[in-house]
PDB file of C-alpha atoms in Angstrom:
ATOM      1  CA  ALA A   1     -47.274 162.698  81.164  1.00  0.00           C
ATOM      2  CA  SER A   2     -45.515 160.821  83.920  1.00  0.00           C
ATOM      3  CA  THR A   3     -42.039 161.910  85.018  1.00  0.00           C
ATOM      4  CA  GLY A   4     -41.251 158.526  86.516  1.00  0.00           C
ATOM      5  CA  VAL A   5     -40.639 160.038  89.924  1.00  0.00           C
ATOM      6  CA  THR A   6     -42.805 158.742  92.722  1.00  0.00           C
ATOM      7  CA  ASP A   7     -43.320 160.305  96.099  1.00  0.00           C
ATOM      8  CA  GLU A   8     -43.071 157.096  98.076  1.00  0.00           C
ATOM      9  CA  ARG A   9     -41.564 157.547 101.507  1.00  0.00           C
ATOM     10  CA  VAL A  10     -39.352 154.752 102.753  1.00  0.00           C
ATOM     11  CA  ALA A  11     -39.889 153.745 106.359  1.00  0.00           C
ATOM     12  CA  PRO A  12     -36.854 154.330 108.573  1.00  0.00           C
ATOM     13  CA  ALA A  13     -34.736 151.347 109.502  1.00  0.00           C
ATOM     14  CA  PHE A  14     -35.803 149.540 112.667  1.00  0.00           C
ATOM     15  CA  TRP A  15     -32.585 150.432 114.480  1.00  0.00           C
ATOM     16  CA  LEU A  16     -33.130 154.121 113.769  1.00  0.00           C
ATOM     17  CA  THR A  17     -36.614 153.945 115.258  1.00  0.00           C
ATOM     18  CA  TRP A  18     -35.200 152.009 118.224  1.00  0.00           C
ATOM     19  CA  LEU A  19     -32.500 154.667 118.674  1.00  0.00           C
ATOM     20  CA  ALA A  20     -35.100 157.441 118.623  1.00  0.00           C
ATOM     21  CA  THR A  21     -37.100 155.735 121.383  1.00  0.00           C
ATOM     22  CA  LYS A  22     -34.128 154.830 123.600  1.00  0.00           C
ATOM     23  CA  ILE A  23     -32.442 158.236 123.345  1.00  0.00           C
ATOM     24  CA  SER A  24     -35.542 160.354 123.261  1.00  0.00           C
ATOM     25  CA  THR A  25     -34.300 163.715 124.561  1.00  0.00           C
ATOM     26  CA  ALA A  26     -31.487 166.106 123.725  1.00  0.00           C
ATOM     27  CA  ARG A  27     -30.046 165.622 127.214  1.00  0.00           C
ATOM     28  CA  LEU A  28     -29.873 161.838 126.757  1.00  0.00           C
ATOM     29  CA  GLY A  29     -28.277 162.411 123.351  1.00  0.00           C
ATOM     30  CA  THR A  30     -25.605 164.615 124.883  1.00  0.00           C
ATOM     31  CA  ILE A  31     -24.908 162.089 127.632  1.00  0.00           C
ATOM     32  CA  ALA A  32     -24.738 159.225 125.116  1.00  0.00           C
ATOM     33  CA  VAL A  33     -22.290 161.083 122.886  1.00  0.00           C
ATOM     34  CA  LEU A  34     -20.034 162.120 125.781  1.00  0.00           C
ATOM     35  CA  VAL A  35     -20.012 158.577 127.200  1.00  0.00           C
ATOM     36  CA  LEU A  36     -19.222 157.249 123.728  1.00  0.00           C
ATOM     37  CA  GLY A  37     -16.346 159.719 123.408  1.00  0.00           C
ATOM     38  CA  PHE A  38     -15.070 158.862 126.861  1.00  0.00           C
ATOM     39  CA  LEU A  39     -15.136 155.129 126.111  1.00  0.00           C
ATOM     40  CA  ALA A  40     -13.412 155.628 122.747  1.00  0.00           C
ATOM     41  CA  PHE A  41     -10.573 157.865 123.900  1.00  0.00           C
ATOM     42  CA  ILE A  42      -9.863 157.667 127.638  1.00  0.00           C
ATOM     43  CA  PRO A  43      -9.332 153.948 128.429  1.00  0.00           C
ATOM     44  CA  PHE A  44      -5.689 152.866 128.080  1.00  0.00           C
ATOM     45  CA  LEU A  45      -4.667 156.391 127.086  1.00  0.00           C
ATOM     46  CA  GLY A  46      -1.490 156.299 129.149  1.00  0.00           C
ATOM     47  CA  SER A  47      -0.796 152.572 128.996  1.00  0.00           C
ATOM     48  CA  LEU A  48       1.627 152.815 126.068  1.00  0.00           C
ATOM     49  CA  THR A  49       4.833 154.788 126.177  1.00  0.00           C
ATOM     50  CA  LEU A  50       5.249 157.813 123.934  1.00  0.00           C
ATOM     51  CA  TRP A  51       6.099 156.013 120.735  1.00  0.00           C
ATOM     52  CA  ASP A  52       5.334 158.254 117.798  1.00  0.00           C
ATOM     53  CA  PRO A  53       8.431 160.295 116.946  1.00  0.00           C
ATOM     54  CA  TRP A  54       6.385 163.462 117.311  1.00  0.00           C
ATOM     55  CA  GLU A  55       5.008 162.587 120.733  1.00  0.00           C
ATOM     56  CA  THR A  56       8.456 162.432 122.295  1.00  0.00           C
ATOM     57  CA  HIS A  57       9.643 165.444 120.338  1.00  0.00           C
ATOM     58  CA  TYR A  58       6.622 167.595 121.210  1.00  0.00           C
ATOM     59  CA  GLY A  59       6.757 166.395 124.808  1.00  0.00           C
ATOM     60  CA  GLU A  60      10.365 167.501 125.173  1.00  0.00           C
ATOM     61  CA  VAL A  61       9.666 170.885 123.578  1.00  0.00           C
ATOM     62  CA  ALA A  62       6.715 171.383 125.955  1.00  0.00           C
ATOM     63  CA  ARG A  63       8.858 170.321 128.931  1.00  0.00           C
ATOM     64  CA  ALA A  64      11.520 172.809 127.835  1.00  0.00           C
ATOM     65  CA  MET A  65       8.840 175.530 127.659  1.00  0.00           C
ATOM     66  CA  ILE A  66       7.975 174.833 131.287  1.00  0.00           C
ATOM     67  CA  ALA A  67      11.608 174.510 132.406  1.00  0.00           C
ATOM     68  CA  ARG A  68      12.639 177.727 130.645  1.00  0.00           C
ATOM     69  CA  ASP A  69       9.396 179.505 131.612  1.00  0.00           C
ATOM     70  CA  ASP A  70       9.111 180.629 127.986  1.00  0.00           C
ATOM     71  CA  PHE A  71       5.894 179.753 126.166  1.00  0.00           C
ATOM     72  CA  VAL A  72       6.453 182.089 123.229  1.00  0.00           C
ATOM     73  CA  TYR A  73       9.726 180.726 121.820  1.00  0.00           C
ATOM     74  CA  PRO A  74       9.644 176.898 121.678  1.00  0.00           C
ATOM     75  CA  TYR A  75      13.089 175.417 122.167  1.00  0.00           C
ATOM     76  CA  TRP A  76      14.472 171.973 121.375  1.00  0.00           C
ATOM     77  CA  GLU A  77      18.042 170.771 121.940  1.00  0.00           C
ATOM     78  CA  SER A  78      20.101 173.800 120.955  1.00  0.00           C
ATOM     79  CA  ALA A  79      17.778 175.778 118.677  1.00  0.00           C
ATOM     80  CA  TYR A  80      14.385 177.373 118.514  1.00  0.00           C
ATOM     81  CA  PHE A  81      11.623 175.105 117.246  1.00  0.00           C
ATOM     82  CA  PHE A  82       9.239 176.988 114.956  1.00  0.00           C
ATOM     83  CA  SER A  83       8.458 174.215 112.462  1.00  0.00           C
ATOM     84  CA  LYS A  84       5.174 173.229 114.145  1.00  0.00           C
ATOM     85  CA  PRO A  85       2.289 175.260 115.592  1.00  0.00           C
ATOM     86  CA  ALA A  86       2.489 176.307 119.220  1.00  0.00           C
ATOM     87  CA  MET A  87      -1.016 175.155 120.203  1.00  0.00           C
ATOM     88  CA  PRO A  88      -0.188 171.411 120.516  1.00  0.00           C
ATOM     89  CA  LEU A  89       2.911 172.308 122.524  1.00  0.00           C
ATOM     90  CA  TRP A  90       0.872 174.478 124.878  1.00  0.00           C
ATOM     91  CA  MET A  91      -1.671 171.666 125.245  1.00  0.00           C
ATOM     92  CA  ILE A  92       1.089 169.219 126.181  1.00  0.00           C
ATOM     93  CA  ALA A  93       2.586 171.732 128.611  1.00  0.00           C
ATOM     94  CA  ILE A  94      -0.796 172.058 130.337  1.00  0.00           C
ATOM     95  CA  GLY A  95      -1.046 168.263 130.557  1.00  0.00           C
ATOM     96  CA  LEU A  96       2.486 167.980 131.968  1.00  0.00           C
ATOM     97  CA  TRP A  97       1.690 170.668 134.496  1.00  0.00           C
ATOM     98  CA  PHE A  98      -1.542 168.903 135.462  1.00  0.00           C
ATOM     99  CA  VAL A  99       0.260 165.603 136.250  1.00  0.00           C
ATOM    100  CA  ARG A 100       3.137 167.492 137.905  1.00  0.00           C
ATOM    101  CA  ALA A 101       5.717 165.999 135.529  1.00  0.00           C
ATOM    102  CA  GLU A 102       7.493 169.325 135.043  1.00  0.00           C
ATOM    103  CA  HIS A 103       8.947 169.305 138.568  1.00  0.00           C
ATOM    104  CA  GLN A 104      11.580 166.685 137.811  1.00  0.00           C
ATOM    105  CA  PRO A 105      15.193 167.814 137.408  1.00  0.00           C
ATOM    106  CA  PRO A 106      16.724 167.538 133.911  1.00  0.00           C
ATOM    107  CA  GLY A 107      17.746 163.994 133.065  1.00  0.00           C
ATOM    108  CA  GLU A 108      15.405 162.419 135.633  1.00  0.00           C
ATOM    109  CA  PRO A 109      12.295 160.367 134.768  1.00  0.00           C
ATOM    110  CA  LEU A 110       9.181 162.520 134.538  1.00  0.00           C
ATOM    111  CA  GLY A 111       6.926 160.147 136.472  1.00  0.00           C
ATOM    112  CA  ASP A 112       4.312 157.478 135.903  1.00  0.00           C
ATOM    113  CA  TRP A 113       1.589 159.817 134.626  1.00  0.00           C
ATOM    114  CA  VAL A 114       3.531 161.618 131.901  1.00  0.00           C
ATOM    115  CA  GLU A 115       1.865 159.685 129.053  1.00  0.00           C
ATOM    116  CA  TRP A 116      -1.554 160.633 130.446  1.00  0.00           C
ATOM    117  CA  GLY A 117      -0.485 164.245 130.783  1.00  0.00           C
ATOM    118  CA  VAL A 118       0.879 164.443 127.256  1.00  0.00           C
ATOM    119  CA  ARG A 119      -2.126 162.760 125.607  1.00  0.00           C
ATOM    120  CA  MET A 120      -5.096 163.888 127.728  1.00  0.00           C
ATOM    121  CA  PRO A 121      -5.574 167.329 126.088  1.00  0.00           C
ATOM    122  CA  PHE A 122      -5.719 165.646 122.673  1.00  0.00           C
ATOM    123  CA  ALA A 123      -8.216 163.019 123.859  1.00  0.00           C
ATOM    124  CA  LEU A 124     -10.415 165.748 125.351  1.00  0.00           C
ATOM    125  CA  THR A 125     -10.235 167.610 122.042  1.00  0.00           C
ATOM    126  CA  ALA A 126     -11.288 164.417 120.240  1.00  0.00           C
ATOM    127  CA  ILE A 127     -14.273 164.007 122.586  1.00  0.00           C
ATOM    128  CA  ALA A 128     -15.240 167.647 121.989  1.00  0.00           C
ATOM    129  CA  THR A 129     -14.960 167.026 118.235  1.00  0.00           C
ATOM    130  CA  VAL A 130     -17.293 164.016 118.420  1.00  0.00           C
ATOM    131  CA  TYR A 131     -19.753 166.163 120.357  1.00  0.00           C
ATOM    132  CA  ALA A 132     -19.439 168.973 117.794  1.00  0.00           C
ATOM    133  CA  VAL A 133     -20.204 166.559 114.952  1.00  0.00           C
ATOM    134  CA  TYR A 134     -23.258 165.362 116.878  1.00  0.00           C
ATOM    135  CA  ARG A 135     -24.466 168.928 117.328  1.00  0.00           C
ATOM    136  CA  ILE A 136     -23.880 169.839 113.672  1.00  0.00           C
ATOM    137  CA  ALA A 137     -25.865 166.853 112.360  1.00  0.00           C
ATOM    138  CA  LYS A 138     -28.548 167.352 115.015  1.00  0.00           C
ATOM    139  CA  HIS A 139     -28.934 170.986 114.013  1.00  0.00           C
ATOM    140  CA  ILE A 140     -29.002 170.326 110.288  1.00  0.00           C
ATOM    141  CA  HIS A 141     -31.081 167.123 110.288  1.00  0.00           C
ATOM    142  CA  SER A 142     -32.137 165.365 113.500  1.00  0.00           C
ATOM    143  CA  ARG A 143     -30.966 164.026 116.844  1.00  0.00           C
ATOM    144  CA  GLU A 144     -30.819 160.523 115.394  1.00  0.00           C
ATOM    145  CA  ALA A 145     -28.591 161.721 112.533  1.00  0.00           C
ATOM    146  CA  GLY A 146     -26.356 163.393 115.101  1.00  0.00           C
ATOM    147  CA  LEU A 147     -26.073 160.197 117.131  1.00  0.00           C
ATOM    148  CA  VAL A 148     -25.237 158.131 114.066  1.00  0.00           C
ATOM    149  CA  THR A 149     -22.599 160.577 112.813  1.00  0.00           C
ATOM    150  CA  ALA A 150     -21.041 160.796 116.290  1.00  0.00           C
ATOM    151  CA  PHE A 151     -20.872 157.001 116.445  1.00  0.00           C
ATOM    152  CA  VAL A 152     -19.350 156.755 112.972  1.00  0.00           C
ATOM    153  CA  LEU A 153     -16.681 159.338 113.806  1.00  0.00           C
ATOM    154  CA  ALA A 154     -15.884 157.918 117.252  1.00  0.00           C
ATOM    155  CA  SER A 155     -15.508 154.423 115.818  1.00  0.00           C
ATOM    156  CA  SER A 156     -13.289 155.406 112.880  1.00  0.00           C
ATOM    157  CA  ALA A 157      -9.841 153.892 113.286  1.00  0.00           C
ATOM    158  CA  GLN A 158      -7.846 156.879 111.998  1.00  0.00           C
ATOM    159  CA  PHE A 159      -9.781 159.312 114.186  1.00  0.00           C
ATOM    160  CA  ILE A 160      -9.191 157.149 117.262  1.00  0.00           C
ATOM    161  CA  PHE A 161      -5.522 156.913 116.326  1.00  0.00           C
ATOM    162  CA  ILE A 162      -4.992 160.675 116.103  1.00  0.00           C
ATOM    163  CA  GLY A 163      -7.273 161.294 119.101  1.00  0.00           C
ATOM    164  CA  LYS A 164      -5.055 159.190 121.347  1.00  0.00           C
ATOM    165  CA  GLN A 165      -1.749 160.654 120.230  1.00  0.00           C
ATOM    166  CA  ALA A 166      -0.037 163.949 120.911  1.00  0.00           C
ATOM    167  CA  MET A 167       0.172 165.167 117.330  1.00  0.00           C
ATOM    168  CA  SER A 168      -0.795 168.458 115.728  1.00  0.00           C
ATOM    169  CA  ASP A 169      -3.568 166.788 113.678  1.00  0.00           C
ATOM    170  CA  MET A 170      -6.192 166.592 116.429  1.00  0.00           C
ATOM    171  CA  PRO A 171      -6.099 170.255 117.491  1.00  0.00           C
ATOM    172  CA  PHE A 172      -6.280 171.303 113.845  1.00  0.00           C
ATOM    173  CA  VAL A 173      -9.188 169.018 112.936  1.00  0.00           C
ATOM    174  CA  GLY A 174     -10.900 169.364 116.300  1.00  0.00           C
ATOM    175  CA  PHE A 175     -10.912 173.128 116.597  1.00  0.00           C
ATOM    176  CA  MET A 176     -11.924 173.543 112.941  1.00  0.00           C
ATOM    177  CA  THR A 177     -14.875 171.201 113.551  1.00  0.00           C
ATOM    178  CA  ILE A 178     -15.816 172.997 116.753  1.00  0.00           C
ATOM    179  CA  GLY A 179     -15.686 176.277 114.838  1.00  0.00           C
ATOM    180  CA  LEU A 180     -17.988 174.785 112.204  1.00  0.00           C
ATOM    181  CA  TRP A 181     -20.382 173.735 114.981  1.00  0.00           C
ATOM    182  CA  PHE A 182     -20.463 177.313 116.293  1.00  0.00           C
ATOM    183  CA  PHE A 183     -21.105 178.547 112.754  1.00  0.00           C
ATOM    184  CA  CYS A 184     -24.006 176.106 112.337  1.00  0.00           C
ATOM    185  CA  GLU A 185     -25.434 177.153 115.707  1.00  0.00           C
ATOM    186  CA  ALA A 186     -25.383 180.784 114.602  1.00  0.00           C
ATOM    187  CA  VAL A 187     -26.651 180.329 111.056  1.00  0.00           C
ATOM    188  CA  PHE A 188     -29.140 177.477 111.492  1.00  0.00           C
ATOM    189  CA  ASP A 189     -30.461 178.522 114.878  1.00  0.00           C
ATOM    190  CA  ASN A 190     -34.071 177.496 115.253  1.00  0.00           C
TER     191      ASN A 190
END
């Protein structure tokens, strides 16, 4: 009695075979994914002003953290600001410190690099997330699957959008994905 199921293997697509020959080692895969992430998130990162309502809001709260030298109690205008997680605010504060924007007196412009400083930690988190997705798929299936999933994620419009903005979404998604990568490394270790 025949079950109707055949064991015919389908040949991989030509581009998948091409990808396997061009990026033939794990090191080349890592370099390709990091370059892809860099090209997706770093160019033009600081070319637009802070335009999302949360970018300016978070940026001011982070600047106030630096000015008040208080990283435990976020402050905005005349009240404490506990409605959002502290991690994105700390990330912005590190970025502002890195571009030296925190040294300006109150009411003065923060400098030409403030947009870079505010957004860079989020872009780096997005690049790390793309790399984590590559490593997860590589561990579970193959290097080629990892490369394809990294490309799909890095070219997704919504992911690029949140990866280039100072919003709480990227740290949440990014660090959860990185945690999942660490879990896969521990559980599916070869």
